[in-house]
Amino acid sequence: MATFVSFKTYLDTPFWREVNKRKLHEWKLDETPKPIFSQLSLCERNSDHCRLSLSHDSFKPSNGNPNEVSISGNLILYNTRESFKAAATTKSLEELMKTEATKIWDVITTKTWLQTPHLLSSFTIIAFADLKKFHYIYKTFIPSLKYPKNPEQEIPSLSTDESSLLTYYKRTLAPVFLFSKSSQEPLEIAHLESQVNPDDVLIVVADPSPNPSSAGRLVKNVVAAVAYLHSSWDHCNVISLRSSGSIEIKYSWPANADAVAQNVVPQCSGWEQHYSADLSKQFDPKIMMEEAVNLNLSLIKWRLNPDLKLERYSTLKVLILGAGTIGCNLARGIMAWGVRHISFVDNSFVSYSNPVRQSLSKFEDARKGRGKAETAVDALKEIFPSVQAFGYQLTVPMPGHTIDEKDEEQLEKDVRQLEDLIKNHDVVFLALDSREARWLPTVMASIHRKIAISVAIGFDTYVIIRHGIGLRKDSLSEDVNSEAVPYSQLSCYFCSDVTAPGNSTSDRTLDQQCTVSRSGLSMIASGFAVELLASILQHPDPLAAPASLDDNITLLGAVPHQIRGFLHRFQQIHPSVKRFEKCVACGDLIADRFQKNGWKFVRDVMNSPKHLEEVTGLDELQESVEAIDIDFDDDESVVSV
């Protein structure tokens, strides 16, 4: 016997909030049916029911989405609980069911469905809303005709290329159409009336069923319409069309066995069980916002990418080093992806030039001379109260920035605090002003196997680099012949350097004392950095995502090693570079020395950056290059003309 997957209704908090608003300001005591609309996802999979979801936007028709099928219905909202109970009695439910079934049967018997096939599907929700206590009760009916009775089903292999069917659906959004086996092309469903042989065509139905072996109840009414239109047929062939994988089903029944008169409506089913919801807590404005933000992300999953792992964002802890223009934009971007734990580290204060460029500061912050980290935290909480944001007024120790003996105690505390922060976060964004400020965080992120991403901008150029995971010695056993560079072998921000970073801030002129860049550059660079992280997290193993421009390597596409942009040409390149064994930041020798000597090693580097070259052997490399003596023969000499 044929089985059809039933529906389950999901009414989210924003839906009931919209009901409240319309009840108070528009409907008032009017109990007449109100039109509502639902978009049924064609991407659902691995579930025992079809999902009928409604939200705040369900009170107006959708513009259409190629990964969804639209269905219209009615909401009957009763003014009292007693009225609802009366409507929910067995007798009343049967009367409403017969009324709605009659509408669909009329569409079938008059052949109206051949021109407007969406009329074969509808739903009705009866409900009561207690607007004082925010208590709601409701019951949903999706009519499903029992005609023909007890059809059988077979599931053969798919006999046509579903990609052409999906293309046609995305272009037309026709919920039901034909596929001609002779012409091998889709046709409007109206052509079904002229068909003689049921095996000459496939009836294609946009179906939200998540079951790999059964169609949804929307298909049942289509089968009823076909059986009535061609009463001599004893079967039809249906394609249950889905973005997540279509199936072909042959439905069969005894020909003419269920022939009925036009004025006799077949039996019907489709009532769901009673549901109730207590939303008194959810209507807290902060909770409402959190649910609305989560809904935006869920829609990406439901409608576009059902395998998206949103929990990888919501459970993530992100540390942003630098709360300037880049750091602020990074925070806004990752928060929109669902990241709820964000920490800032910065030792500077908001100046009057900052608010127009830094999205988390205002004039009043500059007037009061507030710290950038503190300001960014308060701004995030004002934007989204549910975020867990923390700020740390901390100076990152830097090579070449000499330190007196009296300050060594504070240095020890700073190094320990910075390392604790990096250890306790999953991702580290390096958005610091100077090159040398990125050195110690790079060392620590490498040692503690953290996702580290450097973001830097010039006047009209930008670079985003994701650092290799872990130590180089731990990655030597990986496949070095792979076309994609493994994550553990990716170079860091310093791998291309053959000299140690030094104090780049001394003797700066006014134009060198701040980042002078084109106004939109920070948002571009930050946006790419955010999306790079988002893509990394959708790799099957985020800590093993190799550098690759393959669109299919993650659920969101490519995960390059570097993104280098040139705004003056509006150009971008994506180089991949392997780690340098003598790197002054992520090299194994540096990691060993830091793990052995800790803050004292940092002190030595601060007072003498050349110490890094000595530890890694870069000094010997430089000397060997300088010692090379190249002789030119007379005929090879360079002559100035």
XYZ file of C-alpha atoms in Angstrom, residues 6-547:
542
model
C 2.314 13.611 6.932
C 2.906 17.218 7.981
C 3.898 18.773 11.271
C 3.310 22.453 11.966
C 6.017 24.772 13.285
C 4.850 28.221 14.376
C 7.764 30.237 15.717
C 7.696 33.101 18.199
C 7.871 35.858 15.530
C 4.722 34.342 13.954
C 2.758 34.716 17.184
C 4.154 38.193 17.729
C 2.794 39.176 14.317
C -0.553 37.570 15.230
C -0.604 39.670 18.402
C 0.056 42.865 16.465
C -2.544 42.173 13.796
C -5.131 41.046 16.347
C -4.710 44.273 18.300
C -4.490 46.727 15.425
C -6.298 45.148 12.455
C -8.454 42.093 13.118
C -9.720 42.995 16.563
C -12.873 40.832 17.050
C -13.073 39.648 13.448
C -13.046 35.825 13.326
C -13.198 35.409 9.556
C -10.393 33.330 7.990
C -7.172 35.268 7.333
C -4.931 34.264 4.409
C -1.523 32.922 5.402
C 1.312 31.378 3.420
C 4.051 28.860 3.997
C 7.219 28.055 2.088
C 7.901 24.313 2.185
C 11.565 23.425 1.844
C 12.589 21.004 -0.892
C 15.926 20.463 0.888
C 14.696 18.595 3.963
C 16.029 15.101 4.576
C 16.121 12.352 7.192
C 12.868 13.183 8.987
C 9.566 11.429 9.567
C 7.373 14.396 8.613
C 7.066 17.305 6.217
C 7.670 20.659 7.846
C 4.919 23.304 7.624
C 6.723 26.382 8.978
C 5.253 29.823 9.511
C 6.904 32.993 10.752
C 6.333 36.750 10.819
C 6.459 36.952 7.006
C 3.759 34.305 6.496
C 0.985 36.887 6.171
C 1.910 37.875 2.632
C 2.753 35.807 -0.453
C 6.397 34.980 -1.017
C 8.278 36.177 -4.079
C 9.227 32.568 -4.684
C 12.317 30.580 -3.864
C 13.665 27.874 -6.193
C 14.407 25.619 -3.212
C 10.868 25.829 -1.838
C 7.268 25.234 -2.843
C 4.588 27.718 -1.804
C 1.309 26.672 -0.194
C -1.497 28.980 0.856
C -3.955 28.549 3.704
C -6.167 30.250 6.261
C -5.854 31.178 9.908
C -9.092 31.221 11.906
C -8.365 33.017 15.174
C -11.137 32.737 17.755
C -11.765 35.442 20.320
C -12.296 33.142 23.284
C -11.001 29.816 24.488
C -14.592 28.531 24.550
C -15.071 29.388 20.878
C -11.930 27.502 20.014
C -13.024 24.472 22.035
C -16.364 24.474 20.223
C -14.573 24.603 16.862
C -12.275 21.771 17.948
C -15.035 19.261 18.710
C -15.166 16.163 16.543
C -18.328 17.290 14.786
C -16.976 20.773 14.007
C -13.670 19.390 12.774
C -15.461 16.971 10.460
C -17.598 19.799 9.063
C -14.556 21.975 8.376
C -12.735 19.009 6.853
C -15.648 18.339 4.509
C -15.803 22.007 3.510
C -12.126 22.128 2.588
C -12.223 18.728 0.889
C -15.155 19.927 -1.227
C -13.104 22.906 -2.423
C -10.309 20.644 -3.610
C -12.708 18.139 -5.168
C -14.372 20.956 -7.096
C -10.952 21.989 -8.401
C -10.433 18.396 -9.566
C -13.837 17.734 -11.116
C -13.923 21.073 -12.954
C -10.355 20.504 -14.211
C -9.390 23.888 -12.780
C -6.246 22.318 -11.377
C -4.850 21.821 -14.880
C -4.478 25.598 -15.131
C -3.796 26.368 -11.470
C -2.281 23.231 -9.878
C -1.411 25.019 -6.635
C -5.133 24.862 -5.744
C -4.721 21.139 -5.017
C -2.924 22.010 -1.787
C -4.059 24.130 1.131
C -4.083 24.217 4.913
C -6.198 25.646 7.703
C -5.132 26.576 11.223
C -7.703 27.173 13.948
C -6.291 28.930 16.990
C -6.868 30.925 20.129
C -4.395 33.543 21.393
C -4.420 34.754 24.996
C -2.741 38.122 24.418
C -2.391 38.869 28.132
C -0.645 35.686 29.178
C 0.875 34.915 25.750
C -0.654 31.434 25.765
C -1.635 29.920 22.401
C -3.507 26.802 21.328
C -3.950 25.697 17.734
C -4.756 22.809 15.428
C -3.814 22.386 11.772
C -5.639 20.694 8.911
C -4.021 19.840 5.554
C -6.679 18.074 3.435
C -5.673 14.792 1.829
C -8.287 13.029 -0.326
C -8.698 9.259 0.037
C -9.086 8.710 -3.674
C -8.448 6.316 -5.243
C -8.740 4.009 -2.258
C -5.671 2.119 -1.089
C -3.338 2.716 -4.057
C -0.199 0.610 -4.295
C 3.265 2.039 -4.908
C 6.481 0.869 -6.522
C 9.767 2.765 -6.520
C 11.744 2.119 -9.699
C 15.065 3.792 -10.418
C 14.841 7.386 -11.615
C 14.197 7.235 -15.376
C 15.204 10.799 -16.241
C 17.789 13.410 -15.352
C 16.414 15.326 -12.368
C 18.664 18.340 -13.061
C 16.545 19.369 -16.065
C 13.402 19.029 -13.936
C 14.886 21.172 -11.171
C 15.964 23.755 -13.735
C 12.419 23.927 -15.115
C 10.944 24.225 -11.637
C 13.361 26.974 -10.626
C 12.432 28.885 -13.772
C 8.643 28.456 -13.546
C 7.968 27.574 -9.874
C 5.174 25.335 -11.202
C 4.259 22.984 -8.308
C 3.040 20.298 -10.745
C 4.131 19.746 -14.341
C 4.723 16.983 -16.887
C 7.798 15.401 -18.386
C 7.276 13.927 -21.823
C 9.248 10.733 -22.372
C 9.037 11.095 -26.148
C 10.242 14.693 -26.429
C 12.377 14.483 -23.289
C 11.253 17.900 -22.138
C 9.035 19.381 -19.407
C 5.495 20.464 -20.266
C 2.756 22.359 -18.472
C 0.390 20.093 -16.547
C -2.485 21.154 -18.842
C -1.058 18.770 -21.475
C -2.009 15.830 -19.260
C -5.626 15.922 -20.447
C -4.635 14.925 -23.982
C -2.459 12.006 -22.908
C -3.645 8.478 -23.726
C -0.992 6.227 -22.232
C 0.020 6.838 -18.592
C 3.529 5.539 -19.352
C 4.216 8.278 -21.903
C 4.628 10.952 -19.242
C 5.982 11.539 -15.782
C 3.947 13.729 -13.430
C 6.433 15.937 -11.578
C 5.404 17.290 -8.160
C 7.520 19.697 -6.100
C 7.515 17.669 -2.903
C 8.762 18.696 0.582
C 8.938 15.069 1.748
C 12.188 14.286 3.617
C 11.625 10.525 3.340
C 13.823 8.801 0.709
C 11.157 6.158 -0.017
C 7.823 8.009 0.301
C 6.222 11.109 -1.136
C 4.532 13.768 0.962
C 0.797 14.270 1.291
C 0.839 17.003 -1.364
C 1.368 14.228 -3.913
C -1.741 12.351 -2.742
C -4.151 14.997 -4.050
C -2.280 15.082 -7.372
C -2.742 11.319 -7.715
C -6.454 11.784 -6.932
C -6.731 14.431 -9.657
C -4.997 12.202 -12.210
C -7.166 9.185 -11.329
C -10.335 11.243 -11.757
C -9.161 12.921 -14.999
C -8.260 9.580 -16.603
C -10.714 7.148 -15.039
C -9.612 4.390 -17.421
C -6.041 4.496 -16.179
C -4.961 2.062 -13.514
C -1.659 3.772 -12.663
C 0.463 6.880 -13.059
C 4.163 7.630 -12.736
C 5.161 10.447 -10.399
C 8.464 12.208 -9.779
C 8.730 13.450 -6.194
C 10.951 16.442 -7.004
C 13.355 17.557 -4.255
C 16.598 19.496 -4.106
C 17.891 16.866 -1.679
C 17.369 13.954 -4.112
C 14.257 13.133 -6.158
C 12.545 9.736 -6.414
C 10.222 8.151 -8.975
C 7.092 6.369 -7.744
C 4.548 4.313 -9.663
C 1.060 4.489 -8.101
C -1.454 1.860 -9.204
C -5.122 1.127 -8.497
C -7.976 -0.849 -10.123
C -9.278 1.086 -13.112
C -12.813 2.482 -12.659
C -13.066 0.778 -9.268
C -13.522 4.055 -7.454
C -15.497 5.987 -10.007
C -17.680 8.550 -8.231
C -20.276 11.051 -9.208
C -19.141 14.654 -9.463
C -21.258 15.728 -6.491
C -19.940 13.010 -4.152
C -16.842 14.133 -2.279
C -14.399 11.360 -1.339
C -13.401 10.863 2.248
C -10.612 13.052 3.548
C -8.005 13.147 6.319
C -5.386 15.601 7.508
C -6.045 16.945 11.014
C -2.982 17.203 13.222
C -3.063 16.836 16.979
C -3.680 19.712 19.391
C -0.740 22.014 20.078
C -0.251 24.635 22.761
C 2.515 27.143 23.419
C 3.406 29.258 26.434
C 5.468 32.174 25.114
C 5.314 34.406 28.185
C 9.081 34.138 28.597
C 9.956 34.283 24.914
C 8.343 37.661 24.493
C 11.104 39.301 26.480
C 12.587 41.723 23.891
C 16.080 40.300 24.358
C 14.860 36.756 23.795
C 12.806 37.915 20.824
C 15.906 39.389 19.225
C 17.942 36.277 19.897
C 15.300 34.095 18.272
C 15.038 36.439 15.308
C 18.809 36.330 14.792
C 18.794 32.550 15.085
C 15.929 32.395 12.607
C 17.985 34.220 9.969
C 20.685 31.578 10.270
C 18.180 28.728 10.390
C 16.654 29.934 7.129
C 20.035 29.512 5.454
C 20.070 25.942 6.719
C 16.423 25.125 5.988
C 16.184 26.730 2.575
C 19.673 26.696 1.079
C 22.027 24.283 2.820
C 20.374 21.672 5.051
C 23.714 20.162 6.109
C 25.067 23.453 7.486
C 26.476 23.009 10.999
C 25.295 26.188 12.727
C 26.328 24.931 16.158
C 29.955 25.376 15.120
C 29.367 29.130 15.181
C 27.200 29.385 18.288
C 29.638 27.412 20.458
C 32.738 29.192 19.165
C 34.910 31.449 21.327
C 36.664 34.137 19.318
C 39.509 36.387 20.467
C 40.052 39.580 18.489
C 43.429 41.205 19.038
C 42.886 44.855 18.174
C 39.606 46.729 18.613
C 40.212 49.213 15.828
C 38.501 49.523 12.472
C 39.281 45.913 11.451
C 38.526 44.398 14.847
C 35.156 46.161 15.087
C 34.064 44.953 11.656
C 35.234 41.423 12.408
C 33.090 41.369 15.532
C 29.983 42.545 13.669
C 30.500 39.917 10.974
C 31.056 36.898 13.213
C 28.193 37.935 15.485
C 25.858 37.833 12.472
C 27.047 34.263 11.833
C 25.885 33.268 15.311
C 29.112 33.614 17.321
C 28.076 34.504 20.863
C 31.417 34.646 22.727
C 33.725 37.476 21.617
C 36.741 38.906 23.459
C 38.758 42.014 22.568
C 42.330 42.875 23.483
C 43.526 46.457 22.979
C 45.557 48.953 24.986
C 44.600 52.155 23.157
C 41.805 54.685 23.584
C 39.112 56.049 21.288
C 40.272 59.215 19.558
C 38.189 61.754 17.658
C 39.226 60.287 14.311
C 37.971 56.805 15.207
C 34.131 56.858 15.254
C 33.697 57.489 11.515
C 35.900 54.472 10.706
C 35.365 52.137 13.632
C 31.829 50.774 13.687
C 31.658 50.195 17.465
C 32.635 53.659 18.737
C 30.847 57.014 18.905
C 31.680 60.657 19.491
C 30.906 60.368 23.191
C 33.462 57.566 23.550
C 36.148 59.809 22.094
C 35.115 62.747 24.280
C 35.450 60.602 27.401
C 38.660 58.955 26.216
C 37.315 55.453 26.720
C 39.398 52.367 26.013
C 38.748 50.737 22.645
C 38.247 47.249 24.093
C 35.769 48.491 26.687
C 33.949 50.569 24.084
C 33.673 47.682 21.636
C 32.261 45.368 24.320
C 29.583 47.856 25.386
C 28.620 48.541 21.779
C 28.217 44.832 21.000
C 25.990 44.349 24.036
C 23.908 47.350 23.020
C 23.503 45.927 19.516
C 22.791 42.370 20.685
C 22.221 41.955 24.440
C 22.628 38.180 24.331
C 26.249 38.325 23.224
C 28.940 37.390 25.733
C 31.532 40.084 25.107
C 34.668 40.779 27.130
C 37.338 43.450 26.904
C 40.941 43.377 28.099
C 43.113 46.497 28.392
C 46.356 44.707 27.616
C 49.593 45.665 25.893
C 50.865 42.884 23.644
C 54.661 42.525 24.138
C 56.496 43.286 20.882
C 60.029 42.656 19.532
C 62.170 45.776 19.564
C 60.059 47.539 22.175
C 62.685 47.545 24.896
C 61.727 46.974 28.505
C 63.347 48.113 31.748
C 64.104 45.712 34.554
C 61.507 47.411 36.751
C 58.776 46.496 34.248
C 59.609 42.803 34.034
C 57.023 41.816 36.647
C 54.262 43.417 34.566
C 55.644 41.772 31.445
C 55.387 38.366 33.085
C 51.732 39.053 33.929
C 50.983 40.303 30.412
C 52.540 37.256 28.755
C 50.676 34.890 31.060
C 47.353 36.689 30.526
C 47.742 36.748 26.747
C 48.600 33.048 26.644
C 45.629 32.197 28.875
C 43.313 34.142 26.576
C 44.592 32.352 23.492
C 44.379 28.950 25.186
C 40.764 29.614 26.232
C 39.533 30.647 22.777
C 39.031 28.630 19.615
C 39.875 31.318 17.069
C 42.313 34.215 17.177
C 42.005 37.161 14.794
C 45.167 39.268 14.536
C 43.940 42.766 13.725
C 46.758 44.704 15.368
C 48.301 47.893 13.967
C 51.935 46.862 13.652
C 53.776 43.888 12.268
C 55.686 43.219 15.469
C 52.466 43.188 17.555
C 51.421 40.037 15.699
C 54.578 38.109 16.612
C 53.819 36.785 20.123
C 50.144 35.888 19.375
C 51.377 33.963 16.322
C 53.849 32.014 18.461
C 51.177 31.175 21.039
C 48.434 30.298 18.539
C 50.804 27.912 16.782
C 51.809 26.183 20.017
C 48.218 25.785 21.213
C 46.796 24.705 17.803
C 44.328 27.548 17.385
C 42.737 28.822 14.194
C 44.656 32.078 13.699
C 43.814 34.570 10.958
C 45.795 37.754 10.299
C 44.015 40.698 8.709
C 46.045 43.708 7.586
C 45.400 46.689 5.316
C 47.450 49.346 3.572
C 46.208 52.371 1.689
C 44.494 50.370 -1.043
C 45.662 46.800 -0.413
C 44.695 44.124 2.057
C 45.830 40.674 3.068
C 44.093 37.892 4.981
C 46.290 34.951 6.010
C 45.240 31.899 7.956
C 48.185 30.520 9.873
C 49.115 26.843 9.849
C 47.695 24.761 12.693
C 50.150 23.466 15.277
C 53.894 22.954 14.976
C 55.738 22.118 11.780
C 57.330 18.975 13.228
C 53.859 17.531 13.881
C 52.853 17.864 10.225
C 55.782 16.226 8.432
C 53.940 12.913 8.117
C 51.088 14.489 6.126
C 50.746 14.125 2.376
C 53.183 16.655 0.929
C 52.329 15.617 -2.637
C 48.736 16.738 -2.311
C 47.790 19.576 -4.642
C 46.148 21.378 -1.719
C 48.556 22.503 1.002
C 47.534 20.861 4.323
C 46.341 23.222 7.052
C 49.257 22.276 9.328
C 51.781 23.233 6.633
C 50.409 26.679 5.783
C 52.764 29.602 6.333
C 52.060 32.268 8.930
C 52.238 36.063 8.633
C 56.021 35.968 9.181
C 57.091 32.937 7.127
C 58.143 35.001 4.117
C 60.497 37.169 6.201
C 64.229 36.574 6.538
C 64.654 39.206 9.236
C 63.149 39.530 12.694
C 60.394 42.109 13.296
C 61.540 45.240 15.076
C 60.080 48.463 16.474
C 58.229 49.999 13.539
C 56.603 52.750 15.597
C 59.642 54.801 16.551
C 60.311 58.061 14.716
C 57.034 57.903 12.844
C 55.754 61.040 11.135
C 52.135 62.123 11.574
C 50.940 60.264 8.455
C 52.667 57.110 9.701
C 51.153 57.171 13.173
C 47.800 55.800 12.057
C 46.533 53.494 9.340
C 45.780 55.634 6.293
C 43.561 53.622 3.991
C 40.641 53.918 1.605
C 37.409 54.125 3.549
C 35.784 50.875 2.423
C 38.937 48.769 2.642
C 38.519 47.655 6.255
C 34.994 46.407 5.642
C 36.119 44.482 2.561
C 39.076 42.849 4.314
C 37.092 42.110 7.466
C 34.227 40.666 5.460
C 36.486 38.269 3.601
C 38.168 37.246 6.868
C 34.792 36.512 8.469
C 33.641 34.456 5.493
C 36.946 32.592 5.372
C 36.388 31.530 8.980
C 32.757 30.639 8.215
C 33.900 28.357 5.387
C 36.681 26.736 7.428
C 34.153 25.796 10.101
C 32.015 23.960 7.532
C 34.850 21.623 6.548
C 34.334 18.063 7.884
C 37.380 18.660 10.124
C 37.938 22.426 10.504
C 41.445 21.950 11.934
C 42.432 19.955 8.853
C 40.944 22.135 6.086
C 43.672 22.406 3.412
C 44.231 25.497 1.301
